[in-house]
PDB file of C-alpha atoms in Angstrom:
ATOM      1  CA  UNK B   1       7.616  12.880  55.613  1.00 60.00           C
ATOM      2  CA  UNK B   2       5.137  10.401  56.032  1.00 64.00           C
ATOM      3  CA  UNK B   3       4.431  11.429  59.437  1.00 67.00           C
ATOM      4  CA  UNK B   4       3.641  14.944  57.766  1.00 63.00           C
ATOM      5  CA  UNK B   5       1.231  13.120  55.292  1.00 64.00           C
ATOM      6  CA  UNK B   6      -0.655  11.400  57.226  1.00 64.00           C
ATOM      7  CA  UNK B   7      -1.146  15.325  59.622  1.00 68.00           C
ATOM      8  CA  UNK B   8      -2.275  16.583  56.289  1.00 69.00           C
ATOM      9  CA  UNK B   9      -4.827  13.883  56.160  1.00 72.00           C
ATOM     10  CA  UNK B  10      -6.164  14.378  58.945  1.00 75.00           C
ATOM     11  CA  UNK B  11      -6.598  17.694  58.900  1.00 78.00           C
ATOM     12  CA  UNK B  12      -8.507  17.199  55.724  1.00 84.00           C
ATOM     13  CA  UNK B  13     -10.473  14.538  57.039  1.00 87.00           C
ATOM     14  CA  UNK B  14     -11.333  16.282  60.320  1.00 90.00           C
ATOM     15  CA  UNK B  15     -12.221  19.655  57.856  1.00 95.00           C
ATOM     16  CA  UNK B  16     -14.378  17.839  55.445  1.00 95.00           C
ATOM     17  CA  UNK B  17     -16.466  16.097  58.815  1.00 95.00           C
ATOM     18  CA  UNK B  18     -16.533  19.386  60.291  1.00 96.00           C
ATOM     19  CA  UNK B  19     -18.089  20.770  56.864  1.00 97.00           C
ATOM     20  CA  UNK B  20     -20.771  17.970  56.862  1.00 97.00           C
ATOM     21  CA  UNK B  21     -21.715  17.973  60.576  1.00 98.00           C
ATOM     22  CA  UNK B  22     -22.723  21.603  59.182  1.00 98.00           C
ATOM     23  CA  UNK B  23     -24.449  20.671  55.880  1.00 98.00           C
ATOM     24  CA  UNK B  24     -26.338  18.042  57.804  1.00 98.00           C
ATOM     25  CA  UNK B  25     -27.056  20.240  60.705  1.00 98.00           C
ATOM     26  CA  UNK B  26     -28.388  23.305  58.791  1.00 98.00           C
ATOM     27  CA  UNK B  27     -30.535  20.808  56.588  1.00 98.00           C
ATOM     28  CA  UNK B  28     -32.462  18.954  59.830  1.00 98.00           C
ATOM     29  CA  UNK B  29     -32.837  22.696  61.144  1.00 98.00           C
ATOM     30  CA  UNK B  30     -34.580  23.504  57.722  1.00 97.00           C
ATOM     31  CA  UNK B  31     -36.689  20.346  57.858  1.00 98.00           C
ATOM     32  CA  UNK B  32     -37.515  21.206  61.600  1.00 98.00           C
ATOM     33  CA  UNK B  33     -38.858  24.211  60.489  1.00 98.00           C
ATOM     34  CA  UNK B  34     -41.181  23.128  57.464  1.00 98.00           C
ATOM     35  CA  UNK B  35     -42.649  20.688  59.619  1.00 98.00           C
ATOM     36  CA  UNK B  36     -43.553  22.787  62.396  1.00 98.00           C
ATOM     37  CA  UNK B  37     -45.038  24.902  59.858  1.00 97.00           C
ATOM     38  CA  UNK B  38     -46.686  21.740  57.835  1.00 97.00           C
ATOM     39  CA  UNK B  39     -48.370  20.497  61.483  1.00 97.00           C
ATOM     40  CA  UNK B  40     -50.082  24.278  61.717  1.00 96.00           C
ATOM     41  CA  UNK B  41     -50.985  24.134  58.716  1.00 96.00           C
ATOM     42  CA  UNK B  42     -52.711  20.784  59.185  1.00 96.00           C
ATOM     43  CA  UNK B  43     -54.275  21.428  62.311  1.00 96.00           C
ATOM     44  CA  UNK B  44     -55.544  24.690  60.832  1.00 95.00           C
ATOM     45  CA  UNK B  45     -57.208  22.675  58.128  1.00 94.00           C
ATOM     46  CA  UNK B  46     -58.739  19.716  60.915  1.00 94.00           C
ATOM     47  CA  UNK B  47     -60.308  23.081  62.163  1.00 94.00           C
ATOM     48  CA  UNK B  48     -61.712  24.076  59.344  1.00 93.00           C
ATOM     49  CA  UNK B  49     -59.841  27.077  58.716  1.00 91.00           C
ATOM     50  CA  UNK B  50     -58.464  28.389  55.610  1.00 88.00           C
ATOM     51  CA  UNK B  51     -54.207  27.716  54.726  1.00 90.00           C
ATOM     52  CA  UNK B  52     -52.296  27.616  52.511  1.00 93.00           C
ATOM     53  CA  UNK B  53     -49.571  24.793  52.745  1.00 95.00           C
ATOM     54  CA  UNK B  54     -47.461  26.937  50.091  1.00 94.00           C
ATOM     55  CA  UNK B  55     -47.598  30.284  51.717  1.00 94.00           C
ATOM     56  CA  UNK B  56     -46.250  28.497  54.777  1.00 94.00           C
ATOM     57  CA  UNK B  57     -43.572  26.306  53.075  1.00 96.00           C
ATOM     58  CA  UNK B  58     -42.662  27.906  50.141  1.00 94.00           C
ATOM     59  CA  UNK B  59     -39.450  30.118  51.689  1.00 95.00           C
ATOM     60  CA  UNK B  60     -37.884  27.202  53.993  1.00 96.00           C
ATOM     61  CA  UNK B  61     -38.646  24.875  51.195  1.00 96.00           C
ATOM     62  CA  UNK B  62     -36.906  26.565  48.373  1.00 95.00           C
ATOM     63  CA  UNK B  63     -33.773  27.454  50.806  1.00 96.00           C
ATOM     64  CA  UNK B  64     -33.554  23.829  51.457  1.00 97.00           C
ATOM     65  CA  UNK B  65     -33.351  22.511  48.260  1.00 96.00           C
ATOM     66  CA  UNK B  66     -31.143  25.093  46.911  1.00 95.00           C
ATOM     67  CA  UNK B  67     -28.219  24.004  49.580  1.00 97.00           C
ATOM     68  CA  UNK B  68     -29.439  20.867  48.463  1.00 97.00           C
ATOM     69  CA  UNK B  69     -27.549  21.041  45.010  1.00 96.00           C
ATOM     70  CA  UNK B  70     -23.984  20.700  47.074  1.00 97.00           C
ATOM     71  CA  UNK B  71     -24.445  17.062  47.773  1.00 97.00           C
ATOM     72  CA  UNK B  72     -23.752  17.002  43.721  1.00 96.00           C
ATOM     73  CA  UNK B  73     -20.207  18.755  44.503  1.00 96.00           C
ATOM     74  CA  UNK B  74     -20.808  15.657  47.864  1.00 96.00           C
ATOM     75  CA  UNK B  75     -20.749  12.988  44.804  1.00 95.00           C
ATOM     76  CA  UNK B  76     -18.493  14.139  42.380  1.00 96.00           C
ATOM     77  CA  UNK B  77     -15.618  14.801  45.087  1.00 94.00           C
ATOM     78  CA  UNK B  78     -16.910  11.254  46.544  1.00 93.00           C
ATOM     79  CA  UNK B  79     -17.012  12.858  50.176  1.00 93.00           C
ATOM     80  CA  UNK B  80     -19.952  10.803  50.276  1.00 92.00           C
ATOM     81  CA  UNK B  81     -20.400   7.545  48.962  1.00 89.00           C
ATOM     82  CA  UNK B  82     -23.596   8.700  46.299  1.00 89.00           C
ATOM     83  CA  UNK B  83     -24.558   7.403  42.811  1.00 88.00           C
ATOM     84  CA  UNK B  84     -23.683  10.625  41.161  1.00 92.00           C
ATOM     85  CA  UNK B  85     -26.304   9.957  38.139  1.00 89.00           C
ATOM     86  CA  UNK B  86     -29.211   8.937  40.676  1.00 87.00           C
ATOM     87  CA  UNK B  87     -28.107  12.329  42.969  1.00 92.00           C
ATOM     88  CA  UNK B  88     -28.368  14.529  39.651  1.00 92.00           C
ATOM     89  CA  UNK B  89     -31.800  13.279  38.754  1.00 88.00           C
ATOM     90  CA  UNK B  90     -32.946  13.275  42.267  1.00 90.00           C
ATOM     91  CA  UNK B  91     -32.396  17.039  42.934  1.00 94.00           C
ATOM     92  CA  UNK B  92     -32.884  18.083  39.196  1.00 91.00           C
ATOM     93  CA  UNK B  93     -36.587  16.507  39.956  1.00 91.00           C
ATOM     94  CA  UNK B  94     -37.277  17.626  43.105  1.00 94.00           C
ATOM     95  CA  UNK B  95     -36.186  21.087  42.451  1.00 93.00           C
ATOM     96  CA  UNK B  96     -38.144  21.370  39.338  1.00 90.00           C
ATOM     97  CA  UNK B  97     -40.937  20.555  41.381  1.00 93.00           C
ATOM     98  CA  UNK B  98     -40.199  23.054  44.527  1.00 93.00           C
ATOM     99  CA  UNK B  99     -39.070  25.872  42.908  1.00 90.00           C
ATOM    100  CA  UNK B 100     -40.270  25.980  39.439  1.00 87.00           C
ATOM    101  CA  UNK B 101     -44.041  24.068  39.086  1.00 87.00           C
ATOM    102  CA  UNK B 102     -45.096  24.481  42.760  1.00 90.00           C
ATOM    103  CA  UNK B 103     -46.908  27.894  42.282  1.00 87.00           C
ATOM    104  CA  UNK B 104     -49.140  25.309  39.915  1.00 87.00           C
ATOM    105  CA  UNK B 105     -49.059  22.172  41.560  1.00 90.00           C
ATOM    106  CA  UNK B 106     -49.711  23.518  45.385  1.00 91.00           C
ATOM    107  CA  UNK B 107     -53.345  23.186  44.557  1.00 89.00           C
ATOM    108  CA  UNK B 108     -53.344  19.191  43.851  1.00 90.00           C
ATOM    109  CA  UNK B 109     -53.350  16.816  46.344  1.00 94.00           C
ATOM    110  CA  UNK B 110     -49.436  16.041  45.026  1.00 96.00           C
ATOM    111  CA  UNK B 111     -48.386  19.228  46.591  1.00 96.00           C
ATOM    112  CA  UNK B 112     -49.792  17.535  49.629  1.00 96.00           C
ATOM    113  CA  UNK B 113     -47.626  14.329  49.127  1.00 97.00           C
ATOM    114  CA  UNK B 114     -44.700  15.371  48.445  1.00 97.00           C
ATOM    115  CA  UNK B 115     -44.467  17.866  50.957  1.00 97.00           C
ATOM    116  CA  UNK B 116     -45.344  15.242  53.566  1.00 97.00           C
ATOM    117  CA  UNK B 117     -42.901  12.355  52.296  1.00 98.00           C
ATOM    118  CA  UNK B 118     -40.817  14.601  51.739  1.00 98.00           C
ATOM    119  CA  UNK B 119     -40.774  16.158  55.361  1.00 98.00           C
ATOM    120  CA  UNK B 120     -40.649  13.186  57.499  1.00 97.00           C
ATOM    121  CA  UNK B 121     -37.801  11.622  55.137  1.00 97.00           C
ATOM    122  CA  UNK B 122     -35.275  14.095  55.174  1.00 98.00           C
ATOM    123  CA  UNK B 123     -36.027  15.514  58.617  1.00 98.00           C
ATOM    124  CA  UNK B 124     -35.360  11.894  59.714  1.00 98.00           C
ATOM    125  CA  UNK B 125     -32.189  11.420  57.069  1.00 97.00           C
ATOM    126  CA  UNK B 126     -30.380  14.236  58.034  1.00 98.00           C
ATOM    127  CA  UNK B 127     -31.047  14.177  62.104  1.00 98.00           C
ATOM    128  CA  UNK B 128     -29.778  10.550  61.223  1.00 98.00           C
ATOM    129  CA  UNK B 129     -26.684  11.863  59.568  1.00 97.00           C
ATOM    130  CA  UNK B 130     -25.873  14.613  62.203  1.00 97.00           C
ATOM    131  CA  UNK B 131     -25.852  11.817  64.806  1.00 97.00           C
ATOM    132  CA  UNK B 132     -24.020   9.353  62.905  1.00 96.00           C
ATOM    133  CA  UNK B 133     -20.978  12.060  62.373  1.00 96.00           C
ATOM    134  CA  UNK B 134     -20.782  12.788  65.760  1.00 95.00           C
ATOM    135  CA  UNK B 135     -21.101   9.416  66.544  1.00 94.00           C
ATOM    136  CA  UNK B 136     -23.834   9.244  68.926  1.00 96.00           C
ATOM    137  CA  UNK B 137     -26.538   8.077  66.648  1.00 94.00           C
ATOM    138  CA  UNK B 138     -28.860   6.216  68.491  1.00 95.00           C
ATOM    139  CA  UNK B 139     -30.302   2.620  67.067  1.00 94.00           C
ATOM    140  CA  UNK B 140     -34.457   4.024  66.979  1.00 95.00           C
ATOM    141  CA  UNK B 141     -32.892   6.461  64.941  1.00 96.00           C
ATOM    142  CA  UNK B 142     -31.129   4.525  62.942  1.00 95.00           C
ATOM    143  CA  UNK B 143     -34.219   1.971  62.471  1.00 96.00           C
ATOM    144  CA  UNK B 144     -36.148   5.197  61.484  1.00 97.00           C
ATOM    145  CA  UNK B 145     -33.858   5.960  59.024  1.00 96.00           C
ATOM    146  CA  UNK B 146     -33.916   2.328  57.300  1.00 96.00           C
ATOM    147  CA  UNK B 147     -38.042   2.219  57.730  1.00 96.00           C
ATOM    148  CA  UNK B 148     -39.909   5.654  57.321  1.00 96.00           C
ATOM    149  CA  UNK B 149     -38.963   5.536  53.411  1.00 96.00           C
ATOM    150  CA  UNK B 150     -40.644   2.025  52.943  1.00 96.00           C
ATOM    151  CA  UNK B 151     -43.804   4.539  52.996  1.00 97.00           C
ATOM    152  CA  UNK B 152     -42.771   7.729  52.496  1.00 97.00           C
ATOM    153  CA  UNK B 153     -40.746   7.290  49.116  1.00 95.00           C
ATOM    154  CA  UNK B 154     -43.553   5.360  47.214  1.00 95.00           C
ATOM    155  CA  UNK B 155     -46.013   8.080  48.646  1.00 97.00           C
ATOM    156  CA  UNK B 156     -43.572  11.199  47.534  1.00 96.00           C
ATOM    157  CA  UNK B 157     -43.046   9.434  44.162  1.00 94.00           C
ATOM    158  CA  UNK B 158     -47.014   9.309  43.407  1.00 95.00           C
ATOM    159  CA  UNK B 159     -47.322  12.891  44.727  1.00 96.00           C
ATOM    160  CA  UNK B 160     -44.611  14.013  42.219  1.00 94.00           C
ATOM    161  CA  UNK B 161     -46.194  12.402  39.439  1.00 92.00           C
ATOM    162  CA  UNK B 162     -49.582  14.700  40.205  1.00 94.00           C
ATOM    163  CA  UNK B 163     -47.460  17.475  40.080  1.00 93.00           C
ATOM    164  CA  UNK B 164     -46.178  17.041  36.910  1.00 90.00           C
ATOM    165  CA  UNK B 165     -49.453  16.149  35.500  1.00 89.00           C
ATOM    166  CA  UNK B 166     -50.758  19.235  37.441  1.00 88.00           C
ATOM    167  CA  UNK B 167     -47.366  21.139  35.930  1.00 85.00           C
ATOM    168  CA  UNK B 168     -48.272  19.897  32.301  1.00 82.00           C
ATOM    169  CA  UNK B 169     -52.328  21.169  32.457  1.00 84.00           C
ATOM    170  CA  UNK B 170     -51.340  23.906  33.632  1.00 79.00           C
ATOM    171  CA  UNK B 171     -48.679  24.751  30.434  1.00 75.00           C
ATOM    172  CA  UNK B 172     -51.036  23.769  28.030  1.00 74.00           C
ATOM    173  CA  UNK B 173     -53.293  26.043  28.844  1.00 74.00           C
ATOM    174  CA  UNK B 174     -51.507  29.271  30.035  1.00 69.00           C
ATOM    175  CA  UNK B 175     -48.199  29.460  29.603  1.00 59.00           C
ATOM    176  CA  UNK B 176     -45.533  28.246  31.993  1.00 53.00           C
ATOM    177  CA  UNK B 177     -45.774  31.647  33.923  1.00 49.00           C
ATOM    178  CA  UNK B 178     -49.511  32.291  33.867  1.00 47.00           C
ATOM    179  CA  UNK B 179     -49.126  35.010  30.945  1.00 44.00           C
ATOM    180  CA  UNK B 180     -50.081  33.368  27.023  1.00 48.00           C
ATOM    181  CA  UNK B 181     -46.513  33.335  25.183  1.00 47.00           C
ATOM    182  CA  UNK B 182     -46.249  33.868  21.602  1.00 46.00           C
ATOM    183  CA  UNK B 183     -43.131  31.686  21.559  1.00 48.00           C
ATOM    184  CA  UNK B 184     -43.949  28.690  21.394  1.00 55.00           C
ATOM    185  CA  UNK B 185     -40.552  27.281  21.569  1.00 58.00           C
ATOM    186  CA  UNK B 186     -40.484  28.168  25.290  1.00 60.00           C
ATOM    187  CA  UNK B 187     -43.789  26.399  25.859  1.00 63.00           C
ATOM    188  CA  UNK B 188     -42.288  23.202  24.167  1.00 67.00           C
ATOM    189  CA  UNK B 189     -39.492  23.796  26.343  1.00 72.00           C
ATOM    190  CA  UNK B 190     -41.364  23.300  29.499  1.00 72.00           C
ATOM    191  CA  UNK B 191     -43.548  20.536  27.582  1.00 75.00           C
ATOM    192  CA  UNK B 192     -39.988  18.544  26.814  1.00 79.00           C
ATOM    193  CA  UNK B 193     -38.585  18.858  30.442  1.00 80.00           C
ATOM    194  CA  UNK B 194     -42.240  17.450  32.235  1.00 81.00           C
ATOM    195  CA  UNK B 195     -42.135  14.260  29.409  1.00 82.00           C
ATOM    196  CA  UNK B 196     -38.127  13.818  30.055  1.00 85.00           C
ATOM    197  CA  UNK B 197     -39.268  13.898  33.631  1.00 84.00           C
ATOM    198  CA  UNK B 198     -42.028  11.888  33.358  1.00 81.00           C
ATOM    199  CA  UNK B 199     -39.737   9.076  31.659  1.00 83.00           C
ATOM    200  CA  UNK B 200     -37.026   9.587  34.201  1.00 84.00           C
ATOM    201  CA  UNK B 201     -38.487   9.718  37.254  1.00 85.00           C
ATOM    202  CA  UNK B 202     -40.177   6.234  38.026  1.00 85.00           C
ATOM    203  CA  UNK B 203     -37.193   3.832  36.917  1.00 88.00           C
ATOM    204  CA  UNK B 204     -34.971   6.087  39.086  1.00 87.00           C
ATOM    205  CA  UNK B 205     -37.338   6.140  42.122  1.00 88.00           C
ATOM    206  CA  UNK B 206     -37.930   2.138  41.816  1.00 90.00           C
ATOM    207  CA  UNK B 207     -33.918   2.183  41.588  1.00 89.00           C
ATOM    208  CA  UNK B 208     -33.139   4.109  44.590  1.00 90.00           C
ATOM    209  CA  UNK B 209     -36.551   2.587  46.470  1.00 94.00           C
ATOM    210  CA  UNK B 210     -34.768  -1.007  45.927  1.00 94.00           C
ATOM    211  CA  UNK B 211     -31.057   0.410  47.069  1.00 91.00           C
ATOM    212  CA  UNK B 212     -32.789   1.796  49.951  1.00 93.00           C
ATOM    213  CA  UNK B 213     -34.581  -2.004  50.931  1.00 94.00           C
ATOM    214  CA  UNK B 214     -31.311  -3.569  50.389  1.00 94.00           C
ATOM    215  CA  UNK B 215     -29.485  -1.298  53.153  1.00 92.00           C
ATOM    216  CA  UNK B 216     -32.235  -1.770  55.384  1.00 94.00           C
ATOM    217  CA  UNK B 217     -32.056  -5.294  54.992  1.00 93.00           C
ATOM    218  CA  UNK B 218     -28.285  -5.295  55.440  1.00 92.00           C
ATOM    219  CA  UNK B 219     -28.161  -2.472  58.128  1.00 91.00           C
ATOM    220  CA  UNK B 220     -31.041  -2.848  60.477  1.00 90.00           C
ATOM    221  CA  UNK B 221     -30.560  -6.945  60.026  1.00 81.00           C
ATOM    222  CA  UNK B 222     -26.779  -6.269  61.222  1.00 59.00           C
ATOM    223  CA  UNK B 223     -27.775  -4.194  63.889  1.00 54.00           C
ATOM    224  CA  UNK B 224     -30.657  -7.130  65.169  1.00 47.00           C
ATOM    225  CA  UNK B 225     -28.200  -9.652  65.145  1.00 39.00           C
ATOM    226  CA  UNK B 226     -25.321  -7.969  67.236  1.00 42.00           C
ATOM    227  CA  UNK B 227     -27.886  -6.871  69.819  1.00 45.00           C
ATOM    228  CA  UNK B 228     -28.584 -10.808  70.192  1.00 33.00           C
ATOM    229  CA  UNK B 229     -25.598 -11.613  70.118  1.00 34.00           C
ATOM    230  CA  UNK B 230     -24.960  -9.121  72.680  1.00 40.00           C
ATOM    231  CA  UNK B 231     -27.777 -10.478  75.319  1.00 35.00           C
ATOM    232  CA  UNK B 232     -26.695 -14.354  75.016  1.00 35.00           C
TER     233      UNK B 232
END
């Protein structure tokens, strides 16, 4: 009986890592492909030609953080070891700001930002998760992992912030979708979500920014000290 157990287990176990080599996979492949598309669009501005970063990004973007809501199923099934509360502010945020305000916001240098922290952080958290299933994750990668954030998470957090200033102008004046509404209620809506936002946002960022220093400290300083420890 036991025997059978533990076959069960590790079926489930070998099912479940199957299931996030994919989730991790398909999310690096999306990153991959808004920052090919972010590094045309950039050299097509250091040219001096006219692009628009949210005609490019807008379709990989959106896809991206839409599979990104299953890492809340990821924290409430604890297949992952994530802060469920910090994961369902995190995405709420960021997919307020992808796929409801950034027809407003792309304009602002926080479209800008975030689109850049938020490209070379996940691109480098998921490739770092892909390897790190399959086990072959290499220590640069690793180190890049633990490092990149130290500027791109304070630099994405800023860039959000324009972006719900940008968000809240925007309202104000026309309506959340460009046409005048006569209810107000909806308006207030919209106004309530960007101030709940607003209030939410940089306690939670400083919280995760500080988790994230404390792994690096305890990860990357493991990793130092068994590669000395290795060479004496």
């Amino acid at each position: 009986m036991k025997e059978k157990e533990d076959n069960i287990k590790k079926k489930s176990f070998d099912l479940i890592k199957t299931y996030l080599l994919i989730y991790n996979l398909t999310q690096f492949i999306c990153w991959l492909t808004i920052l090919l598309r972010l590094l045309d669009h950039d050299y097509n501005i250091l040219k001096g030609e006219n692009s628009s970063l949210y005609q490019n990004i807008i379709w990989p973007i959106t896809i991206t953080h839409l599979l990104a809501n299953l890492e809340i199923i990821h924290a409430i099934t604890n297949i992952v070891p994530s802060n469920l509360r910090v994961t369902l502010m995190q995405i709420f945020l960021r997919m307020y700001i992808a796929c409801i305000i950034s027809h407003v916001a792309q304009y602002g240098i926080g479209f800008a930002m975030v689109i850049h922290a938020w490209t070379f952080a996940d691109l480098i958290r998921y490739s770092y998760y892909t390897l790190y299933i399959m086990k072959i994750a290499p220590y640069f990668v690793r180190w890049l992992r633990y490092s990149v954030f130290v500027v791109a998470y304070p630099l994405g957090a800023v860039g959000e912030h324009f972006c719900l200033f940008a968000a809240h102008m925007h309202v104000m004046r026309f309506g959340p979708w460009n046409v005048r509404i006569a209810n107000t209620d909806i308006i207030l809506l919209h106004k309530y979500i960007l101030y709940i936002l607003w209030v939410i946002s940089a306690p939670m960022l400083l919280h995760l920014y500080m988790h994230m220093l404390k792994q690096r400290k305890k990860v990357l300083g493991r990793q130092s000290f068994t590669d000395c420890a290795k060479h004496k």
